[in-house]
Amino acid sequence: MLAQAASKLGFHVHIYSPDEDIPAAEVAGTLTRAAYDDHGALTEFAASVDVITYEFENVPAPTAAFLNARKPVRPTPSALAVTQDRLTEKEFLKDCGIPLTAFALIRGPDQLEGAIESVGLPAVLKTRRLGYDGKGQTVVESLAHARAAFQSFGGAEIIAEGFVDFSDEISIIAARDLMGGTALYEAIRNEHHAHILYRSHVPAGIPAELAEHARRIGELLLKKLDYVGVMGIEFFVETETGRRRLLVNEIAPRVHNSGHWTMDACQISQFEQHIRAICGWPLGPTARHADAVMQNLLGEDIDGWQEYLAEPNLALHVYGKSEARPGRKMGHFTRLYPLTKR
Ligand code: AMP
């Protein structure tokens, strides 16, 4: 979707990926299929482009740094390094004074008990790195359960988080350009199934002061990270304290699944906004011309494509991935409705 947006603006796109199944190659002019540590291939790739970006946060930080020494990588490798490790991300958020879930680092089995004591039960155990869409995380109800779960992570360092009692999950899609200009889409309400995003709704139907607070946090994070590009920020609306307040769950240094509705409900999508930002162009408007509900098509959901196409107010996107594994994001659709007052 980034490649499509770049091509629409007249840019030539060169994809670099170690994967076997590379849907972006279908819509990009040039493809390099090579490993993240193949310095020869990385050098040639950098020589052939003017600017480099990434679309998921698990690109190794040394790869981003190697490329950045040759051509600008945006968002910066330091923003990537902060956000690809749950511990550094949480410490960064804490230093910024942003409210977040109670957390504790667990380096080994002897630290389990203390960590669980400090965050309480139930707790959510998450790997420090390489986790997304519910991969590398487990909810535990007891210390014994936590011990078994720790073993299942194969000895990797993990984070324990307090389980948040939330009324809603919301997110913000925020963009910053090279000149420091910012553009934020309105708050989105998200539904998850089994830790994977299922639906995103705009308008979010949350109180205006919560939406405004989310926006202020977005502006602050863009500035603190000296960010260039689009960022996704996920929040819990916590209810435990009797009143509703925001806790940041995580930040994603990239275009975000909860912003896919912008392709069909806005003049400028999050993808175009990201391409504009990294290419040194000014950002565009973020206003919406319709109410929207985006739904992910996971695994075999994609087989319903004929049924989806029959709905007149529905925009279907199929990613062209070769195999529909359970829980794998194969596409999405956005249902559009007449614009209501926010
Ligand atoms: P994450 O990969 O951290 O974004 O987690 C995916 C989803 O799991 C979240 O959107 C929540 O629905 C759920 N989840 C993660 N962490 C917690 C938590 N500490 N308390 C309650 N639910 C959580």
GROMACS .gro file of C-alpha atoms and ligand atoms in nm:
model
  365
    1MET     CA    1   0.000   0.000   0.000
    2LEU     CA    2   0.300   0.228   0.058
    3ALA     CA    3   0.435   0.131  -0.284
    4GLN     CA    4   0.098   0.208  -0.444
    5ALA     CA    5   0.087   0.550  -0.274
    6ALA     CA    6   0.446   0.630  -0.383
    7SER     CA    7   0.376   0.527  -0.740
    8LYS     CA    8   0.066   0.748  -0.749
    9LEU     CA    9   0.291   1.045  -0.667
   10GLY     CA   10   0.534   0.953  -0.946
   11PHE     CA   11   0.808   0.791  -0.741
   12HIS     CA   12   0.993   0.478  -0.849
   13VAL     CA   13   0.982   0.214  -0.574
   14HIS     CA   14   1.257  -0.036  -0.495
   15ILE     CA   15   1.158  -0.306  -0.241
   16TYR     CA   16   1.421  -0.480  -0.026
   17SER     CA   17   1.298  -0.791   0.155
   18PRO     CA   18   1.434  -1.127   0.274
   19ASP     CA   19   1.085  -1.283   0.253
   20GLU     CA   20   0.968  -1.545   0.003
   21ASP     CA   21   0.619  -1.402  -0.034
   22ILE     CA   22   0.655  -1.032  -0.126
   23PRO     CA   23   0.319  -0.883  -0.235
   24ALA     CA   24   0.476  -0.535  -0.265
   25ALA     CA   25   0.688  -0.665  -0.553
   26GLU     CA   26   0.369  -0.684  -0.762
   27VAL     CA   27   0.331  -0.306  -0.751
   28ALA     CA   28   0.693  -0.184  -0.733
   29GLY     CA   29   0.938  -0.128  -1.016
   30THR     CA   30   1.239  -0.303  -0.861
   31LEU     CA   31   1.290  -0.583  -0.610
   32THR     CA   32   1.598  -0.699  -0.419
   33ARG     CA   33   1.543  -1.023  -0.235
   34ALA     CA   34   1.829  -1.056   0.012
   35ALA     CA   35   1.902  -1.100   0.382
   36TYR     CA   36   1.909  -0.808   0.626
   37ASP     CA   37   2.280  -0.871   0.690
   38ASP     CA   38   2.386  -0.900   0.324
   39HIS     CA   39   2.610  -0.591   0.315
   40GLY     CA   40   2.678  -0.621  -0.058
   41ALA     CA   41   2.306  -0.622  -0.143
   42LEU     CA   42   2.234  -0.345   0.109
   43THR     CA   43   2.512  -0.128  -0.042
   44GLU     CA   44   2.377  -0.173  -0.395
   45PHE     CA   45   2.023  -0.108  -0.277
   46ALA     CA   46   2.123   0.216  -0.103
   47ALA     CA   47   2.312   0.330  -0.413
   48SER     CA   48   1.999   0.289  -0.625
   49VAL     CA   49   1.760   0.500  -0.413
   50ASP     CA   50   1.728   0.851  -0.268
   51VAL     CA   51   1.545   0.777   0.055
   52ILE     CA   52   1.470   0.460   0.254
   53THR     CA   53   1.179   0.369   0.481
   54TYR     CA   54   1.047   0.053   0.648
   55GLU     CA   55   0.702  -0.089   0.697
   56PHE     CA   56   0.754  -0.304   1.002
   57GLU     CA   57   0.954  -0.251   1.316
   58ASN     CA   58   1.144  -0.577   1.316
   59VAL     CA   59   1.401  -0.468   1.061
   60PRO     CA   60   1.726  -0.517   1.260
   61ALA     CA   61   1.860  -0.188   1.399
   62PRO     CA   62   2.214  -0.257   1.256
   63THR     CA   63   2.058  -0.291   0.907
   64ALA     CA   64   1.886   0.046   0.944
   65ALA     CA   65   2.209   0.205   1.072
   66PHE     CA   66   2.414   0.053   0.783
   67LEU     CA   67   2.168   0.196   0.528
   68ASN     CA   68   2.143   0.533   0.704
   69ALA     CA   69   2.519   0.581   0.664
   70ARG     CA   70   2.456   0.573   0.287
   71LYS     CA   71   2.112   0.727   0.230
   72PRO     CA   72   1.862   0.883   0.471
   73VAL     CA   73   1.647   0.628   0.653
   74ARG     CA   74   1.319   0.783   0.770
   75PRO     CA   75   1.189   0.746   1.039
   76THR     CA   76   1.541   0.748   1.187
   77PRO     CA   77   1.714   0.426   1.299
   78SER     CA   78   1.703   0.563   1.655
   79ALA     CA   79   1.319   0.582   1.646
   80LEU     CA   80   1.324   0.224   1.518
   81ALA     CA   81   1.562   0.109   1.793
   82VAL     CA   82   1.349   0.267   2.068
   83THR     CA   83   1.024   0.114   1.945
   84GLN     CA   84   1.138  -0.236   1.845
   85ASP     CA   85   1.216  -0.329   2.204
   86ARG     CA   86   0.926  -0.318   2.451
   87LEU     CA   87   1.157  -0.227   2.739
   88THR     CA   88   1.330   0.071   2.573
   89GLU     CA   89   0.993   0.187   2.441
   90LYS     CA   90   0.833   0.179   2.787
   91GLU     CA   91   1.133   0.353   2.946
   92PHE     CA   92   1.117   0.621   2.677
   93LEU     CA   93   0.742   0.672   2.736
   94LYS     CA   94   0.799   0.691   3.111
   95ASP     CA   95   1.074   0.952   3.063
   96CYS     CA   96   0.829   1.155   2.851
   97GLY     CA   97   0.585   1.152   3.145
   98ILE     CA   98   0.326   0.955   2.948
   99PRO     CA   99   0.089   0.731   3.149
  100LEU     CA  100   0.134   0.361   3.073
  101THR     CA  101   0.062   0.014   3.209
  102ALA     CA  102   0.264  -0.108   3.511
  103PHE     CA  103   0.556  -0.316   3.380
  104ALA     CA  104   0.861  -0.510   3.499
  105LEU     CA  105   1.154  -0.668   3.316
  106ILE     CA  106   1.219  -1.041   3.364
  107ARG     CA  107   1.570  -1.150   3.270
  108GLY     CA  108   1.553  -1.497   3.421
  109PRO     CA  109   1.324  -1.734   3.617
  110ASP     CA  110   1.443  -1.598   3.954
  111GLN     CA  111   1.295  -1.256   3.866
  112LEU     CA  112   0.947  -1.391   3.786
  113GLU     CA  113   0.802  -1.377   4.134
  114GLY     CA  114   0.916  -1.019   4.205
  115ALA     CA  115   0.789  -0.899   3.866
  116ILE     CA  116   0.447  -1.061   3.909
  117GLU     CA  117   0.423  -0.915   4.259
  118SER     CA  118   0.495  -0.567   4.129
  119VAL     CA  119   0.243  -0.570   3.838
  120GLY     CA  120  -0.022  -0.794   4.000
  121LEU     CA  121  -0.236  -1.077   3.858
  122PRO     CA  122  -0.364  -1.137   3.602
  123ALA     CA  123  -0.056  -1.022   3.412
  124VAL     CA  124   0.042  -1.020   3.046
  125LEU     CA  125   0.385  -1.162   2.960
  126LYS     CA  126   0.536  -1.028   2.638
  127THR     CA  127   0.868  -1.091   2.469
  128ARG     CA  128   1.091  -0.779   2.459
  129ARG     CA  129   1.137  -0.810   2.085
  130LEU     CA  130   0.977  -0.951   1.770
  131GLY     CA  131   0.621  -0.956   1.903
  132TYR     CA  132   0.322  -0.829   1.706
  133ASP     CA  133  -0.041  -0.929   1.647
  134GLY     CA  134  -0.046  -1.122   1.975
  135LYS     CA  135   0.266  -1.322   1.883
  136GLY     CA  136   0.499  -1.362   2.180
  137GLN     CA  137   0.244  -1.278   2.449
  138THR     CA  138   0.040  -1.470   2.707
  139VAL     CA  139  -0.205  -1.374   2.980
  140VAL     CA  140  -0.120  -1.551   3.308
  141GLU     CA  141  -0.345  -1.595   3.611
  142SER     CA  142  -0.096  -1.739   3.864
  143LEU     CA  143   0.275  -1.761   3.938
  144ALA     CA  144   0.278  -2.129   3.832
  145HIS     CA  145   0.117  -2.031   3.503
  146ALA     CA  146   0.375  -1.753   3.463
  147ARG     CA  147   0.660  -2.003   3.517
  148ALA     CA  148   0.521  -2.235   3.248
  149ALA     CA  149   0.470  -1.941   3.009
  150PHE     CA  150   0.827  -1.818   3.071
  151GLN     CA  151   0.961  -2.159   2.965
  152SER     CA  152   0.755  -2.141   2.646
  153PHE     CA  153   0.935  -1.820   2.545
  154GLY     CA  154   1.258  -2.023   2.531
  155GLY     CA  155   1.453  -1.819   2.785
  156ALA     CA  156   1.417  -1.485   2.602
  157GLU     CA  157   1.396  -1.171   2.816
  158ILE     CA  158   1.036  -1.075   2.872
  159ILE     CA  159   0.823  -0.797   3.015
  160ALA     CA  160   0.540  -0.849   3.262
  161GLU     CA  161   0.255  -0.601   3.231
  162GLY     CA  162  -0.043  -0.548   3.458
  163PHE     CA  163  -0.366  -0.660   3.290
  164VAL     CA  164  -0.559  -0.342   3.209
  165ASP     CA  165  -0.929  -0.323   3.274
  166PHE     CA  166  -1.028  -0.112   2.976
  167SER     CA  167  -1.359   0.011   2.832
  168ASP     CA  168  -1.208   0.078   2.489
  169GLU     CA  169  -0.891   0.054   2.287
  170ILE     CA  170  -0.818   0.353   2.071
  171SER     CA  171  -0.535   0.464   1.844
  172ILE     CA  172  -0.400   0.774   1.676
  173ILE     CA  173  -0.226   0.796   1.339
  174ALA     CA  174   0.021   1.084   1.357
  175ALA     CA  175   0.253   1.223   1.089
  176ARG     CA  176   0.544   1.468   1.093
  177ASP     CA  177   0.728   1.610   0.794
  178LEU     CA  178   1.093   1.712   0.748
  179MET     CA  179   1.013   2.074   0.833
  180GLY     CA  180   0.851   1.973   1.166
  181GLY     CA  181   0.491   2.017   1.041
  182THR     CA  182   0.243   1.766   1.186
  183ALA     CA  183  -0.089   1.615   1.077
  184LEU     CA  184  -0.295   1.379   1.294
  185TYR     CA  185  -0.599   1.178   1.193
  186GLU     CA  186  -0.882   1.170   1.443
  187ALA     CA  187  -0.892   0.907   1.719
  188ILE     CA  188  -0.994   0.555   1.614
  189ARG     CA  189  -1.171   0.291   1.827
  190ASN     CA  190  -1.035  -0.061   1.779
  191GLU     CA  191  -1.174  -0.408   1.847
  192HIS     CA  192  -0.931  -0.697   1.888
  193HIS     CA  193  -0.997  -1.070   1.870
  194ALA     CA  194  -0.731  -1.295   2.025
  195HIS     CA  195  -0.490  -0.998   2.048
  196ILE     CA  196  -0.523  -0.928   1.673
  197LEU     CA  197  -0.691  -0.615   1.538
  198TYR     CA  198  -1.033  -0.705   1.400
  199ARG     CA  199  -1.219  -0.378   1.342
  200SER     CA  200  -1.144  -0.005   1.351
  201HIS     CA  201  -1.421   0.255   1.384
  202VAL     CA  202  -1.434   0.628   1.305
  203PRO     CA  203  -1.585   0.823   1.464
  204ALA     CA  204  -1.453   0.654   1.777
  205GLY     CA  205  -1.747   0.759   1.995
  206ILE     CA  206  -1.524   0.853   2.289
  207PRO     CA  207  -1.540   1.174   2.496
  208ALA     CA  208  -1.379   1.475   2.325
  209GLU     CA  209  -1.133   1.528   2.612
  210LEU     CA  210  -0.994   1.174   2.574
  211ALA     CA  211  -0.951   1.223   2.199
  212GLU     CA  212  -0.777   1.556   2.264
  213HIS     CA  213  -0.547   1.396   2.521
  214ALA     CA  214  -0.453   1.120   2.271
  215ARG     CA  215  -0.376   1.388   2.016
  216ARG     CA  216  -0.153   1.581   2.257
  217ILE     CA  217   0.039   1.260   2.335
  218GLY     CA  218   0.080   1.201   1.961
  219GLU     CA  219   0.220   1.552   1.908
  220LEU     CA  220   0.459   1.509   2.201
  221LEU     CA  221   0.593   1.172   2.078
  222LEU     CA  222   0.649   1.302   1.724
  223LYS     CA  223   0.855   1.587   1.863
  224LYS     CA  224   1.051   1.387   2.121
  225LEU     CA  225   1.154   1.130   1.859
  226ASP     CA  226   1.231   1.405   1.602
  227TYR     CA  227   1.010   1.185   1.389
  228VAL     CA  228   0.966   1.192   1.011
  229GLY     CA  229   0.684   0.981   0.868
  230VAL     CA  230   0.369   0.818   1.004
  231MET     CA  231   0.345   0.667   1.351
  232GLY     CA  232   0.068   0.459   1.511
  233ILE     CA  233   0.001   0.498   1.884
  234GLU     CA  234  -0.224   0.251   2.067
  235PHE     CA  235  -0.402   0.334   2.392
  236PHE     CA  236  -0.616   0.162   2.650
  237VAL     CA  237  -0.904   0.363   2.796
  238GLU     CA  238  -0.864   0.240   3.151
  239THR     CA  239  -1.171   0.228   3.375
  240GLU     CA  240  -1.027   0.079   3.695
  241THR     CA  241  -0.990   0.411   3.872
  242GLY     CA  242  -1.363   0.484   3.834
  243ARG     CA  243  -1.299   0.750   3.573
  244ARG     CA  244  -1.171   0.694   3.225
  245ARG     CA  245  -0.809   0.772   3.150
  246LEU     CA  246  -0.563   0.690   2.873
  247LEU     CA  247  -0.267   0.454   2.906
  248VAL     CA  248  -0.032   0.410   2.611
  249ASN     CA  249  -0.009   0.043   2.513
  250GLU     CA  250   0.250   0.071   2.236
  251ILE     CA  251   0.385   0.284   1.956
  252ALA     CA  252   0.455   0.161   1.605
  253PRO     CA  253   0.713   0.348   1.393
  254ARG     CA  254   0.521   0.294   1.071
  255VAL     CA  255   0.187   0.312   0.899
  256HIS     CA  256  -0.062   0.127   1.119
  257ASN     CA  257  -0.336  -0.128   1.056
  258SER     CA  258  -0.588   0.084   1.246
  259GLY     CA  259  -0.534   0.360   0.986
  260HIS     CA  260  -0.624   0.157   0.678
  261TRP     CA  261  -0.969   0.323   0.655
  262THR     CA  262  -0.791   0.648   0.555
  263MET     CA  263  -0.741   0.495   0.206
  264ASP     CA  264  -1.115   0.510   0.139
  265ALA     CA  265  -1.253   0.772   0.379
  266CYS     CA  266  -0.993   1.051   0.339
  267GLN     CA  267  -0.847   1.246   0.050
  268ILE     CA  268  -0.494   1.169   0.172
  269SER     CA  269  -0.434   0.819   0.313
  270GLN     CA  270  -0.184   0.738   0.588
  271PHE     CA  271   0.029   0.575   0.314
  272GLU     CA  272   0.043   0.888   0.100
  273GLN     CA  273   0.107   1.095   0.414
  274HIS     CA  274   0.407   0.874   0.500
  275ILE     CA  275   0.550   0.892   0.148
  276ARG     CA  276   0.508   1.271   0.143
  277ALA     CA  277   0.685   1.303   0.480
  278ILE     CA  278   0.987   1.085   0.399
  279CYS     CA  279   1.031   1.249   0.057
  280GLY     CA  280   1.042   1.598   0.208
  281TRP     CA  281   0.700   1.695   0.075
  282PRO     CA  282   0.446   1.884   0.286
  283LEU     CA  283   0.175   1.681   0.460
  284GLY     CA  284  -0.184   1.687   0.338
  285PRO     CA  285  -0.523   1.727   0.509
  286THR     CA  286  -0.646   1.450   0.738
  287ALA     CA  287  -1.020   1.524   0.723
  288ARG     CA  288  -1.261   1.243   0.654
  289HIS     CA  289  -1.545   1.252   0.397
  290ALA     CA  290  -1.730   0.950   0.539
  291ASP     CA  291  -1.780   0.754   0.859
  292ALA     CA  292  -1.595   0.425   0.829
  293VAL     CA  293  -1.550   0.079   0.976
  294MET     CA  294  -1.243  -0.114   0.862
  295GLN     CA  295  -1.241  -0.491   0.909
  296ASN     CA  296  -0.937  -0.716   0.871
  297LEU     CA  297  -0.972  -1.033   0.666
  298LEU     CA  298  -0.778  -1.292   0.863
  299GLY     CA  299  -0.689  -1.633   0.718
  300GLU     CA  300  -0.985  -1.789   0.541
  301ASP     CA  301  -1.205  -1.476   0.584
  302ILE     CA  302  -1.059  -1.380   0.248
  303ASP     CA  303  -1.265  -1.655   0.082
  304GLY     CA  304  -1.575  -1.436   0.133
  305TRP     CA  305  -1.452  -1.185  -0.127
  306GLN     CA  306  -1.752  -1.232  -0.360
  307GLU     CA  307  -1.993  -1.157  -0.077
  308TYR     CA  308  -1.798  -0.843   0.018
  309LEU     CA  309  -1.791  -0.718  -0.340
  310ALA     CA  310  -2.172  -0.735  -0.352
  311GLU     CA  311  -2.197  -0.456  -0.090
  312PRO     CA  312  -2.213  -0.119  -0.264
  313ASN     CA  313  -2.064   0.087   0.021
  314LEU     CA  314  -1.769  -0.145   0.076
  315ALA     CA  315  -1.409  -0.101  -0.048
  316LEU     CA  316  -1.219  -0.430  -0.065
  317HIS     CA  317  -0.840  -0.464  -0.046
  318VAL     CA  318  -0.676  -0.802  -0.113
  319TYR     CA  319  -0.302  -0.819  -0.039
  320GLY     CA  320  -0.209  -1.100  -0.276
  321LYS     CA  321  -0.035  -1.315  -0.014
  322SER     CA  322   0.007  -1.669  -0.140
  323GLU     CA  323  -0.109  -1.868   0.164
  324ALA     CA  324  -0.407  -1.802   0.399
  325ARG     CA  325  -0.270  -1.922   0.736
  326PRO     CA  326  -0.501  -1.884   1.041
  327GLY     CA  327  -0.481  -1.530   1.181
  328ARG     CA  328  -0.272  -1.403   0.887
  329LYS     CA  329  -0.381  -1.065   0.752
  330MET     CA  330  -0.487  -1.143   0.394
  331GLY     CA  331  -0.673  -0.821   0.319
  332HIS     CA  332  -0.926  -0.581   0.466
  333PHE     CA  333  -1.240  -0.396   0.373
  334THR     CA  334  -1.379  -0.060   0.474
  335ARG     CA  335  -1.751   0.004   0.497
  336LEU     CA  336  -1.835   0.368   0.432
  337TYR     CA  337  -2.132   0.553   0.580
  338PRO     CA  338  -2.262   0.909   0.543
  339LEU     CA  339  -2.058   1.154   0.749
  340THR     CA  340  -2.207   1.220   1.093
  341LYS     CA  341  -2.115   1.500   1.329
  342ARG     CA  342  -1.817   1.419   1.550
  343AMP     P1  343  -0.003  -0.562   2.179
  343AMP     O1  344   0.066  -0.656   2.086
  343AMP     O2  345   0.077  -0.526   2.299
  343AMP     O3  346  -0.060  -0.443   2.108
  343AMP     O4  347  -0.132  -0.641   2.233
  343AMP     C1  348  -0.235  -0.683   2.147
  343AMP     C2  349  -0.369  -0.677   2.220
  343AMP     O5  350  -0.367  -0.762   2.336
  343AMP     C3  351  -0.405  -0.540   2.275
  343AMP     O6  352  -0.459  -0.457   2.176
  343AMP     C4  353  -0.505  -0.579   2.383
  343AMP     O7  354  -0.632  -0.612   2.327
  343AMP     C5  355  -0.443  -0.703   2.442
  343AMP     N1  356  -0.350  -0.664   2.552
  343AMP     C6  357  -0.218  -0.645   2.541
  343AMP     N2  358  -0.163  -0.603   2.658
  343AMP     C7  359  -0.264  -0.597   2.748
  343AMP     C8  360  -0.273  -0.560   2.886
  343AMP     N3  361  -0.165  -0.523   2.956
  343AMP     N4  362  -0.396  -0.563   2.944
  343AMP     C9  363  -0.506  -0.601   2.875
  343AMP     N5  364  -0.504  -0.638   2.743
  343AMP    C10  365  -0.386  -0.636   2.680
   0.00000   0.00000   0.00000
